[in-house]
Short mmCIF file of C-alpha atoms and ligand atoms in Angstrom, two decimals:
data_model
loop_
_atom_site.label_atom_id
_atom_site.label_comp_id
_atom_site.label_asym_id
_atom_site.label_seq_id
_atom_site.Cartn_x
_atom_site.Cartn_y
_atom_site.Cartn_z
CA MET A 21 -27.46 3.50 -12.07
CA TYR A 22 -23.73 2.58 -12.93
CA ASP A 23 -22.76 -0.70 -14.53
CA VAL A 24 -19.79 -0.87 -12.11
CA ILE A 25 -18.53 1.12 -9.26
CA ILE A 26 -14.92 0.66 -8.46
CA VAL A 27 -13.91 1.40 -4.83
CA GLY A 28 -10.33 2.70 -4.82
CA GLY A 29 -8.05 4.49 -7.19
CA GLY A 30 -4.77 2.76 -7.03
CA PRO A 31 -3.28 0.76 -9.95
CA ALA A 32 -5.97 -2.06 -9.61
CA GLY A 33 -8.91 0.30 -9.59
CA LEU A 34 -7.60 2.56 -12.28
CA SER A 35 -6.85 -0.37 -14.55
CA ALA A 36 -10.35 -1.65 -13.87
CA ALA A 37 -11.74 1.69 -14.69
CA ILE A 38 -9.71 1.79 -17.95
CA TYR A 39 -10.98 -1.70 -19.05
CA ALA A 40 -14.50 -1.25 -17.95
CA SER A 41 -14.93 2.35 -19.39
CA ARG A 42 -13.29 1.21 -22.71
CA ALA A 43 -15.75 -1.57 -22.86
CA ARG A 44 -18.46 1.15 -22.80
CA LEU A 45 -19.73 0.16 -19.36
CA LYS A 46 -21.14 3.19 -17.24
CA THR A 47 -18.22 3.29 -14.72
CA LEU A 48 -17.76 5.21 -11.52
CA LEU A 49 -14.46 5.13 -9.49
CA ILE A 50 -14.63 6.46 -5.85
CA GLU A 51 -11.24 7.28 -4.35
CA LYS A 52 -10.83 8.48 -0.71
CA ASN A 53 -7.69 10.64 -1.02
CA GLY A 54 -6.01 10.99 -4.48
CA CYS A 55 -5.69 8.64 -7.37
CA GLY A 56 -2.63 6.29 -7.41
CA GLY A 57 -2.56 4.80 -3.98
CA LYS A 58 0.70 3.83 -2.58
CA ILE A 59 2.74 4.45 -5.75
CA THR A 60 2.37 8.17 -5.39
CA ILE A 61 4.79 7.95 -2.58
CA THR A 62 7.24 5.67 -4.48
CA ASN A 63 10.17 7.52 -5.92
CA LEU A 64 11.13 4.79 -8.54
CA LEU A 65 9.31 1.86 -9.60
CA GLU A 66 12.11 -0.25 -11.17
CA ASN A 67 10.18 -3.28 -12.20
CA TYR A 68 7.00 -2.16 -13.81
CA PRO A 69 7.39 -3.42 -17.37
CA GLY A 70 8.02 -1.15 -20.23
CA PHE A 71 9.90 1.64 -18.36
CA ASN A 72 13.52 0.80 -18.77
CA GLY A 73 15.40 2.69 -15.98
CA GLY A 74 12.22 2.94 -13.94
CA VAL A 75 9.19 5.20 -13.64
CA ASN A 76 8.28 7.69 -10.85
CA GLY A 77 5.28 6.49 -9.02
CA PHE A 78 3.37 9.77 -9.04
CA GLU A 79 3.90 10.13 -12.78
CA LEU A 80 2.47 6.61 -13.46
CA ALA A 81 -0.50 7.43 -11.21
CA VAL A 82 -1.30 10.52 -13.16
CA LYS A 83 -0.90 8.60 -16.45
CA LEU A 84 -3.25 6.02 -15.18
CA GLU A 85 -5.85 8.52 -13.93
CA THR A 86 -5.77 10.31 -17.30
CA GLN A 87 -6.13 7.21 -19.38
CA ALA A 88 -9.19 5.97 -17.27
CA ARG A 89 -10.93 9.50 -17.65
CA GLY A 90 -10.00 9.50 -21.31
CA PHE A 91 -12.10 6.36 -21.86
CA GLY A 92 -14.98 7.90 -20.06
CA ALA A 93 -14.64 6.76 -16.47
CA GLU A 94 -16.13 9.10 -13.92
CA ILE A 95 -13.93 9.56 -10.85
CA ILE A 96 -14.99 11.23 -7.68
CA TYR A 97 -13.23 11.88 -4.32
CA ASP A 98 -15.30 10.60 -1.32
CA GLU A 99 -15.08 7.80 1.20
CA VAL A 100 -17.00 4.66 0.92
CA THR A 101 -18.57 3.86 4.38
CA SER A 102 -20.64 0.73 3.52
CA ILE A 103 -22.03 -1.36 0.72
CA LYS A 104 -25.50 -2.90 0.85
CA ASN A 105 -25.73 -5.99 -1.19
CA LYS A 106 -29.26 -6.41 -2.88
CA SER A 107 -29.72 -7.29 -6.52
CA VAL A 108 -28.89 -3.55 -6.95
CA LYS A 109 -25.68 -2.69 -5.00
CA LYS A 110 -25.97 0.53 -2.83
CA ILE A 111 -22.71 2.22 -2.20
CA MET A 112 -22.86 4.63 0.86
CA THR A 113 -20.26 7.34 0.97
CA LYS A 114 -19.54 10.05 3.54
CA ASN A 115 -21.44 12.39 1.14
CA SER A 116 -23.88 10.40 -0.89
CA THR A 117 -25.36 7.16 -1.92
CA TYR A 118 -24.66 5.51 -5.36
CA GLU A 119 -26.22 2.46 -7.09
CA ALA A 120 -24.59 -0.12 -9.39
CA LYS A 121 -25.09 -3.48 -10.90
CA THR A 122 -21.70 -4.59 -9.81
CA VAL A 123 -18.84 -3.52 -7.42
CA ILE A 124 -15.06 -4.01 -7.85
CA ILE A 125 -13.23 -3.60 -4.46
CA ALA A 126 -9.81 -2.22 -5.10
CA SER A 127 -9.37 -0.27 -1.79
CA GLY A 128 -5.76 -1.69 -1.12
CA THR A 129 -4.14 -1.59 2.34
CA ASN A 130 -3.34 0.80 5.00
CA LEU A 131 0.11 1.16 6.68
CA LYS A 132 0.67 -0.98 9.67
CA LYS A 133 1.76 0.95 12.85
CA MET A 134 4.35 -0.12 15.47
CA ASN A 135 2.05 0.36 18.46
CA ILE A 136 4.87 1.34 20.71
CA GLN A 137 5.25 4.18 23.29
CA GLY A 138 6.16 7.41 21.71
CA GLU A 139 4.80 6.51 18.23
CA LYS A 140 1.61 8.50 18.28
CA ALA A 141 3.44 11.70 19.59
CA PHE A 142 6.13 11.68 16.90
CA ILE A 143 4.17 10.63 13.75
CA GLY A 144 4.80 13.55 11.28
CA ARG A 145 7.45 14.88 13.68
CA GLY A 146 10.28 12.45 13.14
CA ILE A 147 8.23 9.27 12.38
CA SER A 148 7.57 8.95 8.70
CA PHE A 149 6.03 6.15 6.45
CA CYS A 150 7.44 7.74 3.21
CA ALA A 151 11.06 8.08 2.38
CA THR A 152 10.11 9.75 -1.01
CA CYS A 153 8.36 12.52 0.98
CA ASP A 154 10.62 13.05 3.95
CA ALA A 155 14.17 11.87 3.08
CA PRO A 156 15.40 15.46 2.20
CA PHE A 157 14.75 16.54 5.77
CA TYR A 158 17.31 14.09 7.11
CA ARG A 159 20.32 15.31 5.00
CA GLY A 160 23.47 14.44 7.04
CA LYS A 161 21.39 12.89 9.96
CA ASP A 162 21.11 9.53 11.43
CA VAL A 163 17.81 7.66 10.71
CA LEU A 164 16.31 4.20 11.60
CA VAL A 165 14.37 2.06 9.18
CA ILE A 166 11.95 -0.47 10.79
CA GLY A 167 11.17 -3.61 8.76
CA GLY A 168 13.03 -6.20 6.60
CA GLY A 169 10.82 -6.38 3.52
CA ASP A 170 11.15 -4.82 0.04
CA SER A 171 9.74 -1.52 1.11
CA ALA A 172 12.08 -1.21 4.12
CA VAL A 173 15.35 -2.09 1.99
CA GLN A 174 14.17 -0.17 -1.03
CA GLU A 175 13.46 2.92 1.04
CA ALA A 176 16.61 2.51 3.06
CA ILE A 177 18.58 2.66 -0.17
CA TYR A 178 16.82 5.88 -1.15
CA LEU A 179 17.45 7.41 2.29
CA ALA A 180 21.13 6.51 2.10
CA LYS A 181 21.40 9.29 -0.60
CA PHE A 182 20.45 11.83 2.02
CA ALA A 183 21.17 10.59 5.49
CA LYS A 184 24.56 10.22 7.14
CA ASN A 185 23.73 6.76 8.56
CA VAL A 186 20.73 4.47 7.84
CA THR A 187 20.09 1.70 10.40
CA ILE A 188 17.60 -0.96 9.45
CA VAL A 189 16.13 -2.73 12.52
CA HIS A 190 14.58 -6.08 11.69
CA ARG A 191 12.97 -8.60 13.98
CA ARG A 192 14.45 -11.73 12.37
CA ASN A 193 17.91 -12.73 11.49
CA GLU A 194 17.38 -12.57 7.84
CA LEU A 195 15.82 -9.93 5.66
CA ARG A 196 12.68 -10.69 3.69
CA ALA A 197 13.46 -8.32 0.77
CA VAL A 198 14.28 -9.73 -2.57
CA LYS A 199 18.02 -10.43 -3.33
CA ILE A 200 18.55 -7.79 -5.86
CA LEU A 201 17.40 -5.11 -3.30
CA GLN A 202 19.77 -6.67 -0.55
CA ASP A 203 22.62 -6.72 -3.01
CA LYS A 204 21.98 -2.99 -3.75
CA MET A 205 21.71 -2.26 -0.01
CA LEU A 206 25.18 -3.98 0.61
CA SER A 207 26.78 -1.62 -1.88
CA CYS A 208 25.70 1.47 0.28
CA SER A 209 28.47 2.03 2.70
CA ASN A 210 26.16 4.04 5.14
CA ILE A 211 23.45 1.23 5.52
CA SER A 212 23.86 -1.24 8.45
CA VAL A 213 21.40 -3.76 9.73
CA ILE A 214 20.43 -4.77 13.36
CA TYR A 215 18.86 -8.28 13.32
CA ASN A 216 16.58 -10.03 15.79
CA SER A 217 15.43 -6.70 17.12
CA VAL A 218 12.45 -4.58 17.56
CA PRO A 219 11.81 -1.03 18.59
CA LYS A 220 10.37 -0.59 22.18
CA GLU A 221 9.97 3.22 22.62
CA ILE A 222 10.71 6.40 20.84
CA VAL A 223 12.09 9.06 23.23
CA GLY A 224 12.49 12.86 22.82
CA LYS A 225 10.91 16.21 23.66
CA ASP A 226 10.25 18.47 20.51
CA PHE A 227 12.18 16.02 18.30
CA ILE A 228 13.10 12.36 18.45
CA GLU A 229 16.29 12.01 20.48
CA LYS A 230 16.75 8.20 20.83
CA VAL A 231 14.98 4.91 20.05
CA ILE A 232 15.08 1.98 22.46
CA ILE A 233 15.34 -1.36 20.81
CA THR A 234 15.29 -4.84 22.29
CA ASN A 235 16.91 -7.92 21.02
CA VAL A 236 14.19 -10.55 20.85
CA LYS A 237 16.81 -13.50 21.32
CA THR A 238 18.76 -12.08 24.27
CA ASN A 239 16.38 -9.32 25.60
CA GLU A 240 19.41 -7.03 25.49
CA VAL A 241 18.19 -3.45 25.42
CA LYS A 242 19.87 -0.67 23.41
CA SER A 243 19.37 3.05 23.08
CA LEU A 244 20.10 4.47 19.66
CA LYS A 245 20.70 8.37 19.12
CA ILE A 246 18.51 8.84 16.12
CA ASP A 247 17.09 11.90 14.26
CA GLY A 248 14.20 10.11 12.34
CA VAL A 249 12.33 6.87 12.08
CA PHE A 250 10.95 5.36 8.87
CA VAL A 251 8.41 2.46 9.40
CA PHE A 252 7.90 -0.08 6.70
CA ILE A 253 6.44 -3.14 8.48
CA GLY A 254 3.72 -4.05 6.14
CA PHE A 255 0.04 -3.35 5.60
CA ILE A 256 -3.47 -4.10 6.77
CA PRO A 257 -6.30 -4.70 4.29
CA ASN A 258 -8.65 -1.74 3.92
CA ASN A 259 -12.05 -3.42 3.89
CA SER A 260 -13.88 -2.29 7.05
CA PHE A 261 -16.83 -1.01 4.95
CA LEU A 262 -17.52 -4.47 3.96
CA ALA A 263 -19.43 -7.04 5.84
CA ASP A 264 -20.22 -10.73 5.07
CA ILE A 265 -17.56 -11.25 2.41
CA ALA A 266 -15.14 -14.14 2.58
CA ILE A 267 -11.75 -13.18 3.84
CA ASP A 268 -8.70 -15.11 4.98
CA GLU A 269 -6.93 -15.06 8.36
CA ASN A 270 -5.13 -11.80 7.60
CA ARG A 271 -8.46 -10.09 6.46
CA TYR A 272 -7.54 -10.23 2.66
CA ILE A 273 -10.49 -10.82 0.37
CA VAL A 274 -10.61 -14.27 -1.05
CA THR A 275 -11.32 -14.37 -4.78
CA ASP A 276 -11.10 -16.93 -7.66
CA GLU A 277 -8.73 -16.28 -10.47
CA ASN A 278 -11.46 -14.23 -12.19
CA MET A 279 -11.61 -11.89 -9.25
CA LYS A 280 -15.04 -13.11 -8.21
CA THR A 281 -15.60 -12.75 -4.35
CA SER A 282 -18.07 -14.93 -2.29
CA ILE A 283 -20.66 -12.24 -3.13
CA LEU A 284 -22.45 -12.36 -6.46
CA GLY A 285 -21.71 -9.22 -8.38
CA ILE A 286 -18.88 -8.14 -6.13
CA PHE A 287 -15.35 -8.51 -7.39
CA ALA A 288 -11.92 -7.66 -5.71
CA SER A 289 -8.60 -6.75 -7.25
CA GLY A 290 -5.16 -5.54 -6.25
CA ASP A 291 -3.61 -5.63 -2.85
CA ILE A 292 -6.88 -6.15 -0.89
CA ARG A 293 -7.11 -9.60 -2.40
CA LYS A 294 -5.63 -12.90 -0.95
CA LYS A 295 -2.65 -13.61 -3.30
CA GLN A 296 1.09 -14.29 -3.32
CA LEU A 297 2.47 -11.21 -5.26
CA ARG A 298 1.48 -7.58 -4.42
CA GLN A 299 3.07 -5.46 -6.99
CA VAL A 300 1.83 -2.80 -9.35
CA VAL A 301 1.94 -5.10 -12.38
CA THR A 302 -0.32 -7.76 -10.63
CA ALA A 303 -2.68 -4.97 -9.45
CA ALA A 304 -3.02 -3.73 -12.88
CA ALA A 305 -3.62 -7.34 -14.20
CA ASP A 306 -6.17 -7.94 -11.49
CA GLY A 307 -8.03 -4.65 -12.41
CA ALA A 308 -8.19 -5.76 -16.08
CA GLN A 309 -9.53 -9.21 -15.11
CA ALA A 310 -12.10 -7.83 -12.69
CA ALA A 311 -13.49 -5.42 -15.42
CA VAL A 312 -13.85 -8.30 -17.96
CA SER A 313 -15.53 -10.49 -15.35
CA VAL A 314 -18.00 -7.65 -14.68
CA GLN A 315 -18.59 -7.55 -18.49
CA TYR A 316 -19.36 -11.35 -18.49
CA TYR A 317 -21.50 -11.02 -15.46
CA LEU A 318 -23.62 -8.18 -16.87
CA GLU A 319 -24.01 -10.13 -20.27
CA ASN A 320 -25.52 -12.97 -18.30
CA LEU A 321 -27.72 -11.06 -15.85
P1 NAP B 420 6.13 -6.95 3.85
O1 NAP B 420 6.61 -7.67 2.80
O2 NAP B 420 4.89 -7.39 4.54
O3 NAP B 420 7.22 -6.73 5.01
C1 NAP B 420 7.00 -6.30 6.18
C2 NAP B 420 8.30 -6.42 7.08
O4 NAP B 420 8.07 -5.77 8.31
C3 NAP B 420 8.76 -7.74 7.19
O5 NAP B 420 10.07 -7.91 7.33
C4 NAP B 420 8.20 -8.12 8.68
O6 NAP B 420 9.01 -9.03 9.31
C5 NAP B 420 8.34 -6.73 9.24
N1 NAP B 420 7.32 -6.62 10.38
C6 NAP B 420 6.02 -6.91 10.19
N2 NAP B 420 5.29 -6.39 11.48
C7 NAP B 420 6.28 -6.03 12.29
C8 NAP B 420 6.29 -5.57 13.47
N3 NAP B 420 5.13 -5.47 14.33
N4 NAP B 420 7.39 -5.20 14.19
C9 NAP B 420 8.58 -5.20 13.46
N5 NAP B 420 8.68 -5.63 12.20
C10 NAP B 420 7.53 -6.09 11.57
O7 NAP B 420 5.81 -5.46 3.52
P2 NAP B 420 6.45 -4.39 2.42
O8 NAP B 420 7.95 -4.67 2.54
O9 NAP B 420 5.92 -3.06 2.47
O10 NAP B 420 5.98 -4.99 1.02
C11 NAP B 420 4.55 -5.24 0.87
C12 NAP B 420 4.45 -5.79 -0.71
O11 NAP B 420 4.83 -4.83 -1.65
C13 NAP B 420 5.19 -6.97 -0.91
O12 NAP B 420 4.42 -7.92 -1.71
C14 NAP B 420 6.49 -6.56 -1.58
O13 NAP B 420 7.01 -7.59 -2.46
C15 NAP B 420 5.84 -5.33 -2.39
N6 NAP B 420 6.94 -4.34 -2.66
C16 NAP B 420 7.67 -4.41 -3.81
C17 NAP B 420 8.70 -3.68 -4.05
C18 NAP B 420 9.50 -3.97 -5.29
O14 NAP B 420 9.38 -4.81 -6.03
N7 NAP B 420 10.57 -3.08 -5.62
C19 NAP B 420 8.96 -2.51 -3.30
C20 NAP B 420 8.17 -2.35 -2.15
C21 NAP B 420 7.15 -3.19 -1.80
P3 NAP B 420 9.14 -10.62 8.88
O15 NAP B 420 9.99 -10.63 7.74
O16 NAP B 420 9.68 -11.37 10.12
O17 NAP B 420 7.68 -10.93 8.61
#
């Protein structure tokens, strides 16, 4: 029986594991893929405090995991399939069942797909969700970036170091990304933006040859000769293994400021949670708070 089981090994889950195991709680963290979550595919985190000049996401992930294990947290790789909420929580995974007095959900979000014709066929063969992983394949080529948020603009800036031309396609007439990223983007001569437009179809045989986009204001249809498409249109909360927990209209888990959910003994932290700012620094803070809330909860059982 664990004091706490943490679902998800991104910055929120790992920070929760650091705080919980350091507080001498018997702690198990269950991660589906590899620890670190989305930061493992981020080349440079420029705004995580304490790293002047930035830190590579994968390096930070390794440091977080090592720190959590160092304080005694157990970390296993498995996929949580459901959680049964009794006085003891039963956590079912693909391979086993675990019991805990409390649970911290830190399972983050999954990448949103475009759901257009040709997308399925070209994922991994010209459509990418990770510039850090795939930018070098597009040296001297023409790429499209879909989306207008921080991810799209930040990744477009990274891609511009490799590709000949980077074209951002954004559905509105202004970008959502923060000003500092937009200013950086403007200083890259090979990045351009097509506003008020959405992709309609990815066309090609063995490789992507062109992308059809539509102007949502004028309905004008354009065909762009493109070698690769990078998609950054946001995320969907990853909480399908949980029933009966309060969520908002976008499926994010509702918590109070101490990370308590609507279910006694179940806490949530990081990107999965309804909140304004989804950053590594807020994920880490959420994880710390969730672990402390678990401590208070266990002391008053
Ligand atoms: P996001 O902020 O949700 O932005 C998604 C973008 O994709 C928006 O511009 C949205 O358009 C567009 N979009 C959504 N659905 C679409 C669709 N079906 N078709 C076409 N376009 C679509 O996602 P994100 O940029 O990945 O950022 C997620 C979180 O991580 C944010 O909180 C962000 O601040 C944070 N982040 C921070 C940094 C950094 O600080 N350096 C870097 C990356 C991410 P609309 O604008 O019209 O909604």
